[in-house]
Coordinates of C-alpha atoms and ligand atoms in Angstrom, one line a residue:
M1 CA 24.1 -3.7 0.7
P2 CA 25.2 -7.2 1.7
I3 CA 23.1 -9.4 3.9
H4 CA 24.5 -10.0 7.5
E5 CA 26.3 -13.3 7.7
R6 CA 23.8 -14.7 10.2
L7 CA 21.0 -14.0 7.8
E8 CA 22.4 -15.4 4.5
S9 CA 21.0 -18.9 5.1
V10 CA 17.6 -17.4 5.8
Y11 CA 17.6 -15.7 2.4
A12 CA 18.7 -18.9 0.7
E13 CA 15.9 -20.7 2.4
V14 CA 13.3 -18.1 1.3
L15 CA 14.5 -18.5 -2.3
A16 CA 14.3 -22.2 -2.2
R17 CA 10.9 -22.3 -0.5
N18 CA 9.2 -19.7 -2.7
P19 CA 10.5 -20.5 -6.2
G20 CA 9.8 -17.9 -8.9
E21 CA 8.2 -15.4 -6.6
T22 CA 10.6 -12.6 -7.5
E23 CA 8.6 -9.7 -5.9
F24 CA 8.6 -11.6 -2.6
H25 CA 12.3 -12.3 -2.8
Q26 CA 12.9 -8.5 -3.5
A27 CA 10.9 -7.5 -0.4
V28 CA 12.5 -10.0 1.9
R29 CA 16.0 -9.1 0.7
E30 CA 15.5 -5.4 1.4
V31 CA 14.4 -6.2 5.0
L32 CA 17.2 -8.7 5.6
E33 CA 19.8 -6.2 4.3
S34 CA 18.4 -3.5 6.5
I35 CA 18.3 -5.4 9.8
G36 CA 21.9 -6.4 9.8
P37 CA 22.9 -3.6 12.2
A38 CA 20.1 -4.6 14.7
V39 CA 21.2 -8.2 14.6
G40 CA 24.9 -7.2 15.1
K41 CA 24.0 -5.1 18.1
H42 CA 21.3 -7.3 19.6
P43 CA 22.0 -11.0 18.6
Q44 CA 18.6 -12.1 20.0
Y45 CA 17.0 -10.6 16.8
A46 CA 18.5 -13.6 14.9
D47 CA 18.2 -16.3 17.6
A48 CA 15.4 -18.9 17.8
K49 CA 14.9 -18.9 14.0
I50 CA 13.0 -15.6 14.5
V51 CA 13.9 -14.2 11.1
S52 CA 12.9 -17.5 9.3
R53 CA 9.6 -17.5 11.2
I54 CA 8.9 -13.9 10.2
C55 CA 9.6 -14.7 6.5
E56 CA 7.1 -17.6 6.6
P57 CA 3.4 -16.7 6.4
E58 CA 1.3 -18.0 9.2
R59 CA -1.4 -19.2 6.8
Q60 CA -1.8 -19.1 3.0
I61 CA -5.3 -19.5 1.5
I62 CA -5.8 -20.1 -2.2
F63 CA -9.3 -20.6 -3.7
R64 CA -11.4 -20.9 -6.8
V65 CA -13.7 -18.0 -7.7
P66 CA -16.2 -19.0 -10.3
W67 CA -18.5 -16.2 -11.7
E68 CA -20.8 -15.6 -14.7
D69 CA -20.5 -12.6 -17.0
D70 CA -23.4 -10.6 -18.4
S71 CA -23.6 -12.9 -21.5
G72 CA -23.8 -16.0 -19.4
E73 CA -20.2 -17.2 -19.9
I74 CA -18.5 -18.7 -16.9
H75 CA -15.1 -17.5 -15.7
I76 CA -12.8 -18.9 -13.1
N77 CA -10.3 -16.7 -11.2
R78 CA -8.0 -17.5 -8.4
G79 CA -8.5 -15.9 -5.0
F80 CA -5.8 -15.5 -2.3
R81 CA -5.6 -14.4 1.3
M82 CA -2.1 -14.4 2.9
E83 CA -2.4 -14.3 6.7
F84 CA 1.1 -13.3 7.3
N85 CA 1.6 -12.3 10.9
S86 CA -0.7 -11.8 13.8
A87 CA 1.7 -11.1 16.6
L88 CA 0.6 -7.5 17.0
G89 CA -3.1 -7.9 16.2
P90 CA -5.5 -9.4 13.7
Y91 CA -4.2 -9.8 10.1
K92 CA -4.8 -6.5 8.4
G93 CA -4.3 -5.5 4.8
G94 CA -6.1 -4.9 1.5
L95 CA -7.4 -7.0 -1.4
R96 CA -6.0 -6.4 -4.8
F97 CA -7.9 -7.3 -8.0
H98 CA -5.6 -7.1 -11.0
P99 CA -4.6 -9.5 -13.7
S100 CA -0.9 -9.4 -12.6
V101 CA -1.9 -11.0 -9.2
Y102 CA -0.3 -14.3 -8.4
L103 CA 1.0 -15.9 -5.2
G104 CA 4.3 -14.0 -5.3
I105 CA 2.6 -10.6 -5.5
I106 CA 0.2 -11.3 -2.6
K107 CA 3.1 -12.7 -0.5
F108 CA 5.3 -9.7 -1.1
L109 CA 2.4 -7.3 -0.3
G110 CA 1.6 -9.3 2.8
F111 CA 5.2 -9.3 4.0
E112 CA 5.4 -5.5 3.5
Q113 CA 2.2 -5.0 5.3
V114 CA 3.5 -6.8 8.4
F115 CA 6.2 -4.1 8.8
K116 CA 4.1 -1.2 7.6
N117 CA 1.4 -2.0 10.2
A118 CA 4.0 -2.4 12.9
L119 CA 5.3 1.0 12.1
T120 CA 2.0 2.7 12.7
G121 CA 2.2 1.7 16.4
L122 CA -1.4 0.4 16.3
P123 CA -2.5 -3.1 17.2
I124 CA -2.7 -4.7 13.7
G125 CA -0.9 -7.7 12.3
G126 CA -0.3 -8.1 8.6
G127 CA -2.1 -9.8 5.7
K128 CA -3.0 -9.3 2.1
G129 CA -5.3 -10.9 -0.5
G130 CA -6.8 -10.5 -3.9
S131 CA -7.4 -12.1 -7.2
D132 CA -6.1 -12.2 -10.8
F133 CA -9.6 -10.9 -11.8
D134 CA -9.4 -7.9 -14.1
P135 CA -12.0 -5.3 -13.3
K136 CA -11.2 -3.2 -16.4
G137 CA -14.2 -3.0 -18.7
K138 CA -16.5 -5.1 -16.4
S139 CA -20.1 -4.0 -15.8
D140 CA -21.2 -3.1 -12.4
R141 CA -23.2 -6.3 -12.1
E142 CA -20.2 -8.4 -13.2
I143 CA -18.2 -6.7 -10.4
M144 CA -20.9 -7.5 -7.9
R145 CA -21.2 -11.1 -8.9
F146 CA -17.4 -11.5 -8.7
C147 CA -17.3 -9.9 -5.3
Q148 CA -20.1 -12.1 -4.0
S149 CA -18.4 -15.3 -5.3
F150 CA -15.1 -14.1 -3.8
M151 CA -16.6 -13.5 -0.4
T152 CA -18.6 -16.8 -0.5
E153 CA -15.3 -18.5 0.1
L154 CA -13.4 -15.7 2.0
H155 CA -16.0 -15.3 4.7
R156 CA -15.0 -18.4 6.6
H157 CA -11.4 -17.1 7.1
I158 CA -12.0 -13.5 8.2
G159 CA -13.5 -11.7 11.2
E160 CA -13.2 -8.7 13.4
Y161 CA -10.7 -10.5 15.7
T162 CA -9.1 -12.7 13.0
D163 CA -8.5 -11.0 9.7
V164 CA -9.7 -7.6 8.5
P165 CA -9.4 -7.0 4.7
A166 CA -9.8 -3.6 3.0
G167 CA -9.1 -2.3 -0.5
D168 CA -6.0 -2.0 -2.7
T169 CA -5.6 -1.7 -6.5
G170 CA -8.9 -2.5 -8.2
V171 CA -10.9 -2.6 -4.9
G172 CA -12.6 0.6 -3.8
S173 CA -15.7 1.5 -1.9
R174 CA -18.0 -0.1 -4.5
E175 CA -16.3 -3.5 -4.2
I176 CA -16.1 -3.2 -0.4
G177 CA -19.8 -2.6 -0.3
Y178 CA -20.5 -5.7 -2.3
L179 CA -18.1 -7.8 -0.2
F180 CA -19.6 -6.5 3.0
G181 CA -23.1 -7.1 1.8
Q182 CA -22.3 -10.8 1.0
Y183 CA -20.5 -11.3 4.3
K184 CA -23.5 -10.0 6.2
R185 CA -25.9 -12.3 4.3
I186 CA -23.8 -15.4 4.7
T187 CA -23.0 -14.9 8.4
N188 CA -26.1 -13.1 9.6
R189 CA -23.9 -10.7 11.5
Y190 CA -23.6 -7.0 11.1
E191 CA -20.0 -7.1 11.9
S192 CA -18.8 -3.7 11.0
G193 CA -15.2 -4.4 12.0
V194 CA -14.7 -7.2 9.5
L195 CA -13.8 -4.9 6.6
T196 CA -12.5 -1.4 6.4
G197 CA -12.8 1.2 3.7
K198 CA -16.6 0.9 4.1
G199 CA -19.1 3.6 2.9
L200 CA -19.8 6.2 5.5
I201 CA -23.5 5.2 5.6
Y202 CA -22.8 1.6 6.8
G203 CA -19.9 2.0 9.3
G204 CA -17.1 3.5 7.3
A205 CA -14.8 6.2 8.7
R206 CA -14.2 9.7 7.5
V207 CA -10.8 10.3 5.9
R208 CA -10.3 6.6 5.0
T209 CA -10.8 7.3 1.3
E210 CA -8.3 10.1 1.4
A211 CA -5.9 8.5 3.9
T212 CA -3.2 6.8 1.9
G213 CA -2.6 9.8 -0.4
Y214 CA -3.0 12.4 2.4
G215 CA -0.7 10.4 4.6
T216 CA 2.0 10.2 1.9
A217 CA 1.8 14.0 1.5
F218 CA 2.0 14.5 5.2
F219 CA 5.1 12.2 5.3
V220 CA 6.8 14.2 2.5
N221 CA 6.0 17.4 4.5
E222 CA 7.9 15.9 7.4
M223 CA 10.8 14.9 5.2
L224 CA 11.0 18.4 3.9
A225 CA 10.7 19.9 7.4
A226 CA 13.6 17.7 8.5
R227 CA 15.7 19.3 5.8
G228 CA 14.5 22.8 6.8
D229 CA 12.3 23.0 3.8
S230 CA 8.6 23.0 2.8
F231 CA 6.2 22.3 -0.1
A232 CA 6.0 26.0 -0.9
G233 CA 6.9 26.6 -4.5
K234 CA 7.8 22.9 -5.2
T235 CA 7.0 21.1 -8.4
V236 CA 5.7 17.6 -7.8
V237 CA 5.2 14.6 -10.1
V238 CA 2.8 11.9 -9.1
S239 CA 2.5 8.6 -10.9
G240 CA -0.9 6.8 -11.1
S241 CA -4.3 8.4 -11.1
G242 CA -6.2 6.0 -8.7
N243 CA -7.3 6.5 -5.1
V244 CA -3.7 7.1 -3.7
A245 CA -2.6 9.5 -6.5
I246 CA -5.8 11.6 -6.4
Y247 CA -5.6 12.3 -2.7
A248 CA -1.9 12.7 -2.6
I249 CA -2.3 15.5 -5.3
E250 CA -5.1 17.1 -3.3
K251 CA -3.1 17.3 -0.1
V252 CA 0.1 18.4 -1.8
H253 CA -1.9 21.4 -3.2
Q254 CA -3.3 22.1 0.2
L255 CA 0.3 22.1 1.6
G256 CA 1.5 24.6 -1.0
G257 CA 3.1 22.4 -3.6
R258 CA 2.1 22.0 -7.3
V259 CA 1.5 18.7 -8.9
V260 CA 2.1 19.1 -12.6
A261 CA 1.7 15.6 -13.9
C262 CA 0.1 12.2 -13.2
S263 CA -0.4 9.0 -15.2
D264 CA -2.0 5.7 -16.0
S265 CA -0.6 2.6 -17.6
S266 CA -1.0 4.1 -21.1
G267 CA 0.7 7.5 -20.6
Y268 CA 0.6 10.7 -18.7
V269 CA -0.9 14.2 -18.6
V270 CA 1.0 17.4 -17.9
D271 CA -0.9 20.4 -16.5
E272 CA 1.5 23.2 -15.7
K273 CA -1.3 25.0 -13.8
G274 CA -1.5 22.1 -11.3
I275 CA -3.6 19.0 -11.8
D276 CA -7.3 19.9 -11.3
V277 CA -8.4 17.3 -8.7
K278 CA -12.1 17.9 -9.3
L279 CA -11.7 17.1 -12.9
L280 CA -9.4 14.1 -12.2
R281 CA -12.0 12.6 -9.9
E282 CA -14.7 13.2 -12.5
V283 CA -12.6 11.3 -15.2
K284 CA -11.4 8.5 -12.9
E285 CA -14.1 8.0 -10.3
N286 CA -17.3 9.0 -12.0
R287 CA -16.6 8.2 -15.6
R288 CA -14.1 5.4 -14.8
E289 CA -12.2 6.6 -17.9
R290 CA -8.5 6.7 -18.9
I291 CA -6.3 9.6 -18.0
S292 CA -6.2 10.9 -21.6
V293 CA -9.8 12.1 -21.2
Y294 CA -8.4 14.6 -18.6
A295 CA -6.4 16.2 -21.4
D296 CA -9.5 16.2 -23.7
L297 CA -11.4 18.1 -21.1
A298 CA -8.7 20.5 -19.7
K299 CA -7.7 22.6 -22.6
H300 CA -4.4 23.7 -21.1
A301 CA -3.2 20.1 -20.4
R302 CA -1.4 17.8 -22.7
Y303 CA -1.4 14.0 -23.0
V304 CA 1.8 12.1 -23.7
K305 CA 1.1 8.5 -24.8
G306 CA 3.3 5.5 -24.0
Q307 CA 5.9 7.4 -22.0
Q308 CA 7.0 7.4 -18.4
V309 CA 5.8 10.3 -16.3
W310 CA 9.3 10.4 -14.6
E311 CA 10.7 12.4 -17.6
V312 CA 8.7 15.4 -16.4
P313 CA 11.2 17.6 -14.3
C314 CA 10.2 17.9 -10.6
D315 CA 11.6 18.7 -7.2
I316 CA 9.6 15.9 -5.6
A317 CA 8.5 12.5 -7.0
M318 CA 5.6 10.5 -5.5
P319 CA 5.2 7.1 -7.2
C320 CA 1.6 6.1 -6.5
A321 CA 0.9 3.5 -9.2
T322 CA 2.4 0.1 -8.8
Q323 CA 5.5 -2.1 -7.9
N324 CA 8.8 -1.6 -9.7
E325 CA 7.7 1.5 -11.8
I326 CA 11.0 3.4 -11.0
T327 CA 14.0 1.4 -12.2
G328 CA 17.6 2.6 -12.4
K329 CA 16.9 4.4 -15.7
E330 CA 14.0 6.5 -14.3
A331 CA 16.0 7.2 -11.1
E332 CA 18.9 8.5 -13.1
Q333 CA 16.5 10.8 -15.1
L334 CA 14.9 12.1 -11.9
I335 CA 18.3 12.8 -10.3
R336 CA 19.5 14.6 -13.5
N337 CA 16.4 16.7 -13.5
G338 CA 17.2 17.9 -9.9
C339 CA 14.6 15.8 -7.9
K340 CA 15.4 16.0 -4.2
V341 CA 12.7 14.0 -2.5
V342 CA 11.1 10.7 -3.4
A343 CA 8.3 9.1 -1.3
E344 CA 6.4 5.9 -2.2
G345 CA 2.6 6.1 -2.2
A346 CA 2.4 2.7 -3.8
N347 CA 3.9 -0.5 -2.4
M348 CA 7.5 -1.1 -3.6
P349 CA 7.3 1.1 -6.7
T350 CA 11.1 1.6 -6.6
T351 CA 13.6 -1.1 -7.6
P352 CA 16.6 -1.8 -5.3
E353 CA 18.9 -0.3 -7.9
A354 CA 16.9 2.9 -8.0
V355 CA 16.8 3.2 -4.2
R356 CA 20.6 2.8 -4.2
L357 CA 21.0 5.5 -6.8
F358 CA 18.7 7.9 -4.9
Q359 CA 20.6 7.4 -1.7
E360 CA 24.0 7.8 -3.3
A361 CA 22.8 11.0 -4.9
G362 CA 21.6 12.4 -1.6
V363 CA 17.9 12.3 -2.6
A364 CA 15.8 11.8 0.5
F365 CA 13.9 8.5 -0.1
G366 CA 10.8 7.6 1.9
P367 CA 9.9 3.9 1.5
G368 CA 6.3 2.8 1.1
K369 CA 6.0 1.0 4.4
A370 CA 6.5 4.3 6.1
A371 CA 5.3 6.8 3.6
N372 CA 2.0 5.1 2.6
A373 CA 1.1 3.7 6.0
G374 CA -1.6 6.4 6.5
G375 CA -4.2 4.2 4.7
V376 CA -3.9 1.2 6.9
A377 CA -3.5 3.4 10.0
T378 CA -6.8 5.1 9.2
S379 CA -8.3 1.6 8.7
A380 CA -7.2 0.9 12.3
L381 CA -9.0 4.1 13.3
E382 CA -12.1 2.8 11.5
M383 CA -11.8 -0.5 13.5
Q384 CA -11.7 1.6 16.7
Q385 CA -14.8 3.5 15.7
N386 CA -16.6 0.3 14.8
A387 CA -15.6 -1.4 18.1
S388 CA -17.0 1.6 20.1
R389 CA -19.9 2.2 17.7
D390 CA -18.7 5.7 17.3
S391 CA -18.2 8.1 14.4
W392 CA -15.5 10.8 14.4
S393 CA -15.4 14.1 12.6
F394 CA -13.3 14.7 9.5
E395 CA -11.1 17.2 11.4
Y396 CA -10.4 14.9 14.4
T397 CA -9.6 11.9 12.2
E398 CA -7.4 13.9 9.9
D399 CA -5.5 15.3 12.9
R400 CA -5.0 11.7 14.2
L401 CA -3.7 10.7 10.7
E402 CA -1.3 13.6 10.6
D403 CA 0.0 12.7 14.1
I404 CA 0.5 9.1 13.1
M405 CA 2.5 10.1 10.0
R406 CA 4.6 12.5 12.1
D407 CA 5.3 9.7 14.7
I408 CA 6.3 7.2 11.9
H409 CA 8.7 9.8 10.5
T410 CA 10.2 10.4 13.9
R411 CA 10.5 6.6 14.5
C412 CA 12.3 6.2 11.2
I413 CA 14.7 9.1 11.7
E414 CA 15.5 8.2 15.3
T415 CA 16.1 4.5 14.6
A416 CA 18.3 5.3 11.6
E417 CA 20.4 7.6 13.8
E418 CA 20.6 5.0 16.6
Y419 CA 22.1 2.5 14.2
G420 CA 24.6 5.0 12.6
M421 CA 22.7 5.6 9.3
P422 CA 21.3 9.2 9.7
G423 CA 18.7 10.1 7.1
N424 CA 18.4 6.5 5.9
Y425 CA 14.6 6.0 6.0
V426 CA 14.8 2.5 4.6
A427 CA 17.0 1.3 7.4
G428 CA 15.1 3.2 10.0
A429 CA 11.7 1.9 8.9
N430 CA 12.8 -1.7 8.5
I431 CA 14.7 -1.9 11.8
A432 CA 12.0 -0.1 13.8
A433 CA 9.3 -2.3 12.3
Y434 CA 11.2 -5.6 12.5
T435 CA 12.2 -5.2 16.1
R436 CA 8.6 -4.5 17.1
V437 CA 7.3 -7.6 15.4
A438 CA 10.2 -9.7 16.7
D439 CA 9.8 -8.5 20.3
A440 CA 6.1 -9.4 20.2
M441 CA 6.8 -12.9 18.7
L442 CA 9.6 -13.6 21.2
A443 CA 7.3 -12.7 24.1
L444 CA 4.5 -15.0 22.8
G445 CA 6.6 -18.3 22.9
L446 CA 7.3 -20.4 19.9
I447 CA 4.8 -19.2 17.4
Ligands
LIG1 N1 -4.0 -1.6 0.8 C1 -3.6 -0.6 1.7 C2 -2.1 -0.8 2.0 O1 -1.4 -1.2 1.1 C3 -4.4 -0.5 2.9 C4 -4.8 -1.7 3.6 C5 -5.8 -1.6 4.8 O2 -6.3 -0.5 4.9 O3 -6.0 -2.6 5.4 O4 -1.6 -0.5 3.0

């Protein structure tokens, strides 16, 4: 899709200002392409340099993270926190520890987070952070020392009313525990609301662990219902086998679908009986092993090394691994195999070409900033519980999550219709989120 003529110079400026940050360029381009109709109808959405302001992070923090491994060797990683936009609330978004992390990845994730968080309708701005630290193969004590060093710098930038990090790839409840412990020591404050994704015993919320995966499955359920369909009898393929994938699989099964395959970066497993979530959790969460171990333990499953999980035929595809994992090639294969619905559990797992192919083929496509917003939405519910020193039941919290996902779905559908693009979730999500952020910024003066 071409960029609206009033926004062309904004995109050129983003390219010039952020050289080499291709993932960020991709995320910005998608939003700029989508919001053309809103700018055409309501010119104030491109006045007062509002688009340029939204594309420029409010604050970018980059810092050194020195740490010592178990043999006494010293390592230096780079830490980031991208405080992107606080018009709607404190910066909110996860931390990613992965060797692929660099400024462009954190900037793209922070940018996406601004819109995702706006779509939830909850009072949270957008931010993201992380490090190029590779947790793979590290001992528990090395992870702890790294987290402590990371927080020793990060603590001065965050706070309940300022910036509230959580987890993302490579950062789960173990890491959040070490980060929270260090924050508490340094500041001498038991500030529960400074991090989300905490353990239940020290201020965490029920359903937060499951929320991103559950939310994505709820979103697909809404997409199916909008087409007069349901999960019953559907074959589903999920990529990844981390936190998002595990709980997406669990909820798909509860809703009547059958997930026959999931993956990691080395290959995938097929289990025609339906992936056994208990076993998957044992392999990934307890043993911290590769997915091939699942096939060693489940006799009816098979492991396929070095191939893409998208070659497994399915009705519904849920990419829950990482950015740009479905390119044009994989999209063509999915379409050929009869896939009818795709929803992103990960952030930006589908390339622009693949999105275009899905849309042209009539495949319903749910973008991550809508489909995977359940994680951060439940983080906002955790913040609510921390602020009121309360603790909600699993059922109540899950009901709230389901309502939020239903509202996001409705918002996307109604906005897409309003702008003459029925069924286009990408346009609906981007326009609904952008106008909310822009309205808040315009109301707050020149910020
Ligand atoms: N990392 C998650 C995301 O991409 C959740 C962030 C949060 O809970 O703050 O939305």
